[in-house]
C-alpha positions as a Markdown table, in Angstrom:
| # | Residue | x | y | z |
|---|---|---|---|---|
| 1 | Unk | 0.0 | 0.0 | 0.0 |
| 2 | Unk | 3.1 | 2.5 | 0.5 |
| 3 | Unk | 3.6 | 2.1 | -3.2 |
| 4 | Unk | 0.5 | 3.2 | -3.8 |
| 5 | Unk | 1.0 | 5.9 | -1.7 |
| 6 | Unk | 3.8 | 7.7 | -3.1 |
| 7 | Unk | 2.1 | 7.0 | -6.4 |
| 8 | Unk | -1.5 | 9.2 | -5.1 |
| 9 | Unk | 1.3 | 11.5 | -3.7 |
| 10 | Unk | 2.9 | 11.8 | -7.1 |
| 11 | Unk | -0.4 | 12.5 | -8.6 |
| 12 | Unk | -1.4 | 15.3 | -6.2 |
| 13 | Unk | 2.1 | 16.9 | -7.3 |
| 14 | Unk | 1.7 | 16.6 | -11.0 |
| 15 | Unk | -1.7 | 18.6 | -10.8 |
| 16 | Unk | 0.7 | 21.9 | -11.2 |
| 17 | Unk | 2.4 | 20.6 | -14.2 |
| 18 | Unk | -0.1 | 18.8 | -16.0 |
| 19 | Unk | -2.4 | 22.1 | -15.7 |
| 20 | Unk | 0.1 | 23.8 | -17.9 |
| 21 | Unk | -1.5 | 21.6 | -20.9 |
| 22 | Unk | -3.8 | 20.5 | -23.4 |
| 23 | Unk | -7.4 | 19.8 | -20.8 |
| 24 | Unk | -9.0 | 16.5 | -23.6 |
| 25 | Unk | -4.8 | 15.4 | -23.2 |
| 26 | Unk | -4.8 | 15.9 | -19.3 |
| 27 | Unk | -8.3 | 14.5 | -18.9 |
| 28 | Unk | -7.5 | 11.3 | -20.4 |
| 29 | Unk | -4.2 | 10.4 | -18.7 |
| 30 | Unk | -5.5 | 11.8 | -15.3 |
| 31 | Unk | -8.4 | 8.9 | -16.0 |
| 32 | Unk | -5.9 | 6.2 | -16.5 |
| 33 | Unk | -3.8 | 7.1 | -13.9 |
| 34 | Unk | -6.3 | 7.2 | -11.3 |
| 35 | Unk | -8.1 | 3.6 | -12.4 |
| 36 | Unk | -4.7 | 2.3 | -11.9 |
| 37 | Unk | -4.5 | 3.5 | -9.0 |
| 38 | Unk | -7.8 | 2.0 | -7.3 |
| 39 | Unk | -7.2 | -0.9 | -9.0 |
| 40 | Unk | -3.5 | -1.3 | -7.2 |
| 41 | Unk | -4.9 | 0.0 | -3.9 |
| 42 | Unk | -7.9 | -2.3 | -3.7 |
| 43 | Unk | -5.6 | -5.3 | -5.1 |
| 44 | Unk | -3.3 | -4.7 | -2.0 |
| 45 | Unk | -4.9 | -3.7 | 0.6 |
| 46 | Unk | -5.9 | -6.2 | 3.8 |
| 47 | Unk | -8.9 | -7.7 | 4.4 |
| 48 | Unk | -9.4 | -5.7 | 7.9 |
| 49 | Unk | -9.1 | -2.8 | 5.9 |
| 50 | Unk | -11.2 | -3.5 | 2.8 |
| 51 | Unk | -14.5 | -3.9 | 5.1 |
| 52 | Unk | -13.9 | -0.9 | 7.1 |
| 53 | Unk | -13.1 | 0.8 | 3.8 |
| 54 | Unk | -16.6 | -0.3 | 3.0 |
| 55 | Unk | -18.2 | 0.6 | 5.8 |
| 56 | Unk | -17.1 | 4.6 | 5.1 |
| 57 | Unk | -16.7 | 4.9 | 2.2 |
| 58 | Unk | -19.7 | 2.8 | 1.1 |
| 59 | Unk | -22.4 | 5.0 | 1.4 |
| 60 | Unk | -20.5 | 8.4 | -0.2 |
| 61 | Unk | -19.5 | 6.2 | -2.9 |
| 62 | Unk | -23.4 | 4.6 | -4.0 |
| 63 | Unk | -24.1 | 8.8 | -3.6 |
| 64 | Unk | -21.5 | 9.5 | -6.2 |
| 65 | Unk | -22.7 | 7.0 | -8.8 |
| 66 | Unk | -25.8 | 8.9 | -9.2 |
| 67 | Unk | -24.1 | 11.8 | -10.7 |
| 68 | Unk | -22.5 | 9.1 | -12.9 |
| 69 | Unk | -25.7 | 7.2 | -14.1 |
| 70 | Unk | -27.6 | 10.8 | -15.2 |
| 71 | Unk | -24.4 | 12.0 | -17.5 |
| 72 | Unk | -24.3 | 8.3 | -19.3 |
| 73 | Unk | -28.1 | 8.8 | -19.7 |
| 74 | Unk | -28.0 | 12.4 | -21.0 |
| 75 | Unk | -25.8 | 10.4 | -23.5 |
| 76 | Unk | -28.2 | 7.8 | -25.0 |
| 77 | Unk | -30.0 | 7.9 | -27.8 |
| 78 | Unk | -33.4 | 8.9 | -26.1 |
| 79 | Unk | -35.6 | 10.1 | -29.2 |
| 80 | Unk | -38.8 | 11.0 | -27.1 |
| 81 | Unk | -35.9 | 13.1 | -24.4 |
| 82 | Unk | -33.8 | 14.7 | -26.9 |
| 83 | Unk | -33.2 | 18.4 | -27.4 |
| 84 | Unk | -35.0 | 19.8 | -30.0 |
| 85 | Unk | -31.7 | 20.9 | -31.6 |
| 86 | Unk | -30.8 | 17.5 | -32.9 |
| 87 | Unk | -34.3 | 18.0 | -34.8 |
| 88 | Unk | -33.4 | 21.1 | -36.3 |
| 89 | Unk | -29.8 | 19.6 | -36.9 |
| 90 | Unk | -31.7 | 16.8 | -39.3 |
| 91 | Unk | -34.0 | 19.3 | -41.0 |
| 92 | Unk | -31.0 | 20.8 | -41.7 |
| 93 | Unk | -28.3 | 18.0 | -42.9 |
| 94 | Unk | -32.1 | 16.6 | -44.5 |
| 95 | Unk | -31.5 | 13.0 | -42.9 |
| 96 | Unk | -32.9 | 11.9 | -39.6 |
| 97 | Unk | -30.9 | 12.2 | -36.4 |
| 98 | Unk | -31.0 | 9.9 | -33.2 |
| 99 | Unk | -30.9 | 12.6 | -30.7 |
| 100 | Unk | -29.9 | 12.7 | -26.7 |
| 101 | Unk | -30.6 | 14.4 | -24.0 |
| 102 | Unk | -26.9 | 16.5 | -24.5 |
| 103 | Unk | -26.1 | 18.5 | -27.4 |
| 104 | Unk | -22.7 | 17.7 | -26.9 |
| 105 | Unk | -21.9 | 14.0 | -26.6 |
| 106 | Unk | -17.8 | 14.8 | -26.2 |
| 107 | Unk | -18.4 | 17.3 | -23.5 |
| 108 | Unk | -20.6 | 14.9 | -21.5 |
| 109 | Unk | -18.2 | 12.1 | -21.9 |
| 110 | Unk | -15.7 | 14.3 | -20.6 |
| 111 | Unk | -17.4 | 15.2 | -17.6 |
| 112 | Unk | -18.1 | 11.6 | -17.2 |
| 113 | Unk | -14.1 | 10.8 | -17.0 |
| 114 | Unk | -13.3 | 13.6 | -14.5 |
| 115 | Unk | -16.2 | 12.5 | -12.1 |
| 116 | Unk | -14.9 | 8.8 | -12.3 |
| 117 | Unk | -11.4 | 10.2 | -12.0 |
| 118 | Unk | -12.1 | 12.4 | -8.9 |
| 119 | Unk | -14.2 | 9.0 | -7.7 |
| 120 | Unk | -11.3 | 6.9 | -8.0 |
| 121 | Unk | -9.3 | 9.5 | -6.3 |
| 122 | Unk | -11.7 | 9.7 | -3.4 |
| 123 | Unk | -11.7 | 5.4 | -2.7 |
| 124 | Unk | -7.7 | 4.9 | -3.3 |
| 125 | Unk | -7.3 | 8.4 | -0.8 |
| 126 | Unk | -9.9 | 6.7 | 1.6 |
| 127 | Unk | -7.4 | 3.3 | 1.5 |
| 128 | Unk | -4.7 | 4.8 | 1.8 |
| 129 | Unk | -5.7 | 7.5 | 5.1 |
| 130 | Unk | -7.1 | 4.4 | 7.3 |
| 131 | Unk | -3.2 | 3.8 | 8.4 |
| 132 | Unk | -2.6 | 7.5 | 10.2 |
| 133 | Unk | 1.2 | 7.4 | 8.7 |
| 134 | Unk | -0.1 | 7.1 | 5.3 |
| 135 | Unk | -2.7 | 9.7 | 5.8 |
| 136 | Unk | -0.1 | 11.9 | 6.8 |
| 137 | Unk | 2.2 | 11.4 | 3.8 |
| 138 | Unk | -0.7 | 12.5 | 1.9 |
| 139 | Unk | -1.9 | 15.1 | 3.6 |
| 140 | Unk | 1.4 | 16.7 | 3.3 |
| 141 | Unk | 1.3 | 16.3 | -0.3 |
| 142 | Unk | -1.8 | 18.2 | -1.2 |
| 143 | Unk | -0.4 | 20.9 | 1.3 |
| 144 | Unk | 2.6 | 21.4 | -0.6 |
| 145 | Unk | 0.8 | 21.1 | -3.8 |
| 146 | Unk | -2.2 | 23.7 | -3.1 |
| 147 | Unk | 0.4 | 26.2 | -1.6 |
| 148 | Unk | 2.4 | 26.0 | -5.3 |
| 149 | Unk | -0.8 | 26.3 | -7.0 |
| 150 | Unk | -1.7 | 29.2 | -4.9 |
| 151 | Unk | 1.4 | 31.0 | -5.6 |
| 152 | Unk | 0.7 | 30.5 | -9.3 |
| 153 | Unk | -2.7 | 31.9 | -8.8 |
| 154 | Unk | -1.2 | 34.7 | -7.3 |
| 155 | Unk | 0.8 | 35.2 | -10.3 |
| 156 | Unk | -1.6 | 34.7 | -12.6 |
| 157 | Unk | -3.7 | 37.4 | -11.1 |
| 158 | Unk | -4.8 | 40.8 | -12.8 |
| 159 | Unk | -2.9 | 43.4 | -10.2 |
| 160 | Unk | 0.1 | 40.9 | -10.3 |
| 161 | Unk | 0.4 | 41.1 | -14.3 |
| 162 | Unk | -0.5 | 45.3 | -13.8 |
| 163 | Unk | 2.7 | 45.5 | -11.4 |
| 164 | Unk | 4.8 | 43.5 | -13.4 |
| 165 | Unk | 4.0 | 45.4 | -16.5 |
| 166 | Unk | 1.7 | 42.9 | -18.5 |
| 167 | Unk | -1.5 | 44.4 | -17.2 |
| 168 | Unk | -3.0 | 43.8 | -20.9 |
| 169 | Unk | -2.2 | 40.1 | -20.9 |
| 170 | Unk | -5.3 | 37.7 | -21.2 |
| 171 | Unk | -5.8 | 35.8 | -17.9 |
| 172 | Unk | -5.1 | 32.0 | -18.2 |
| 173 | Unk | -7.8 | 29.8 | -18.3 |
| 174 | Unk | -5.7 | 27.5 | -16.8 |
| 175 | Unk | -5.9 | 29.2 | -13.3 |
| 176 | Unk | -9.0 | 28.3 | -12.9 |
| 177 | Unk | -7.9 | 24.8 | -12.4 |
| 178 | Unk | -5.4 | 26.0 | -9.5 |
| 179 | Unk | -8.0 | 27.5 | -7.8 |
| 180 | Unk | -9.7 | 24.4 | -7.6 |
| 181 | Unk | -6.3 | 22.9 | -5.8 |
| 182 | Unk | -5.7 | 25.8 | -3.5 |
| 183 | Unk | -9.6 | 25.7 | -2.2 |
| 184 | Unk | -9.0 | 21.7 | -1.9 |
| 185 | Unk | -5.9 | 22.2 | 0.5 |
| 186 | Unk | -7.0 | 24.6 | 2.4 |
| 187 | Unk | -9.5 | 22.9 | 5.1 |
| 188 | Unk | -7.1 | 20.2 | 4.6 |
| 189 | Unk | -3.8 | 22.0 | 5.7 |
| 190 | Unk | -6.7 | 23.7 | 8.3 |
| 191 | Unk | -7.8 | 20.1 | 9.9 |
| 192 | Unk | -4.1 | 19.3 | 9.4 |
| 193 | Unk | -2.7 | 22.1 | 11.5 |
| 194 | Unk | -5.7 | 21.9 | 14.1 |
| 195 | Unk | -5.0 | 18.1 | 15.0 |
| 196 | Unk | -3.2 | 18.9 | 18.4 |
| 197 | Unk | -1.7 | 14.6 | 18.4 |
| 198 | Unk | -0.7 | 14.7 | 14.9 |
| 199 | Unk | 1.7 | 11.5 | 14.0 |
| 200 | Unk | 4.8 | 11.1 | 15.5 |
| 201 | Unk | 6.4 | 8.8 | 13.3 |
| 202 | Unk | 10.0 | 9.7 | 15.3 |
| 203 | Unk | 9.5 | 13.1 | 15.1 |
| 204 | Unk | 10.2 | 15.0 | 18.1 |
| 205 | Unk | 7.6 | 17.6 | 19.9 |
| 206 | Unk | 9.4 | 20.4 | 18.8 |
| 207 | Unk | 9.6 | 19.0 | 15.3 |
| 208 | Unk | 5.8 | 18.1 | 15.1 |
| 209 | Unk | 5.1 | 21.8 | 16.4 |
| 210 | Unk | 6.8 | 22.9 | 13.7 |
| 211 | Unk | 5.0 | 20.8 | 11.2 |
| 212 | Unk | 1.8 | 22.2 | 12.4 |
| 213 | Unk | 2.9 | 26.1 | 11.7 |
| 214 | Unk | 4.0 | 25.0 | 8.1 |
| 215 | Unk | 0.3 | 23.6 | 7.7 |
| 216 | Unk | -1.0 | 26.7 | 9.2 |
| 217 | Unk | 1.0 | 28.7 | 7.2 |
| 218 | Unk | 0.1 | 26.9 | 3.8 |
| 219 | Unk | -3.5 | 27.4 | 5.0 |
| 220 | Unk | -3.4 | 31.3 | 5.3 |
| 221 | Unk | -1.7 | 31.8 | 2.4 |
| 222 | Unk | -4.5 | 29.7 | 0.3 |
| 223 | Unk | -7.1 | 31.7 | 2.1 |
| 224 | Unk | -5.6 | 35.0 | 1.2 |
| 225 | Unk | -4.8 | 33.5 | -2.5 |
| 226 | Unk | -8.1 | 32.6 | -3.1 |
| 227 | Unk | -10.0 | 36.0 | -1.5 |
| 228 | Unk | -7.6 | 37.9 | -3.6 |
């Protein structure tokens, strides 16, 4: 389960670099990724841990599969559902169209792979936290990520691009996707830096004290990134 681990970790980490690129390019190797990812952690994990994975994550996961069902049946060809623009559409082309639900079939699919994605992510994190030492390998992760992102953000950002001159620059689409990051790490730096135990693993007092400022520190500096 370690492995798996440091390969969630990894993932969390390559959110700043992959949201430099292409979204269709990102969306489908962020899909594989993750899939491999449950699939290694539920292939590894013990049996103590599988039912109590069930037992909490159960419920949020049968919740999430809702969303799930209504995209894929947005997507089928539903002739007495459809929008009345795949009519027009076959008026148009003058041959008879088997319409859905969506007008765009790509877009839905798409939304259909990030929700599975972020699903996938949600189980393998859920495996992963039930040992508190893994937890906190993660937890330290999407701090570290979030707090890049937000200085990105920050960067991205109309006054910051008026300061540095470039105050007619179009804003980055992209940034959107770091806000998403830096509003996901903060209540988990927040919880993080609130947890007055935290995990010893070796460390000394003074040296988990000091962990719980960093994670207070990456959580201001999120909130203040995303209110500015």
């Amino acid at each position: 389960m370690w492995n798996v681990t440091a390969f969630i970790c990894i993932l969390i980490g390559a959110s700043i670099p992959l949201g430099l690129f292409d979204a269709s390019f990102v969306t489908g190797l962020v899909g594989a990724a993750t899939s491999l990812g449950l699939l290694a952690s539920l292939m590894v994990i013990r049996p103590g841990e599988l039912s109590f994975l069930k037992s909490v994550a159960g419920p949020a996961v049968t919740t999430a599969l809702v969303p799930a069902l209504w995209i894929i049946l947005q997507m089928l060809p539903l002739p007495f559902l459809a929008h009345p623009v795949w009519k027009f559409a076959g008026e148009t082309l003058g041959a008879p169209l088997s319409g859905s639900i969506t007008i765009d079939t790509g877009a839905s699919l798409g939304a259909l792979l990030v929700w599975l994605s972020l699903l996938s992510v949600m189980i393998s994190a859920a495996a992963i936290a039930i040992d508190a030492r893994r937890a906190d390998m993660v937890a330290r992760s999407s701090a570290a990520t979030a707090t890049v992102a937000a200085l990105i953000l920050l960067l991205y950002s109309d006054p910051i691009k008026f300061w540095l001159g470039a105050g007619d620059a179009a804003r980055d689409q992209t940034a959107n996707g770091f806000l998403i990051v830096v509003l996901m790490g903060v209540p988990l730096s927040l919880a993080r830096a609130l947890d007055p135990r935290g995990h010893a693993d070796g460390r000394t007092a003074a040296q988990l004290l000091r962990l719980r400022w960093l994670f207070a520190a990456s959580t201001l500096f999120c909130t203040a990134c995303a209110c500015w």
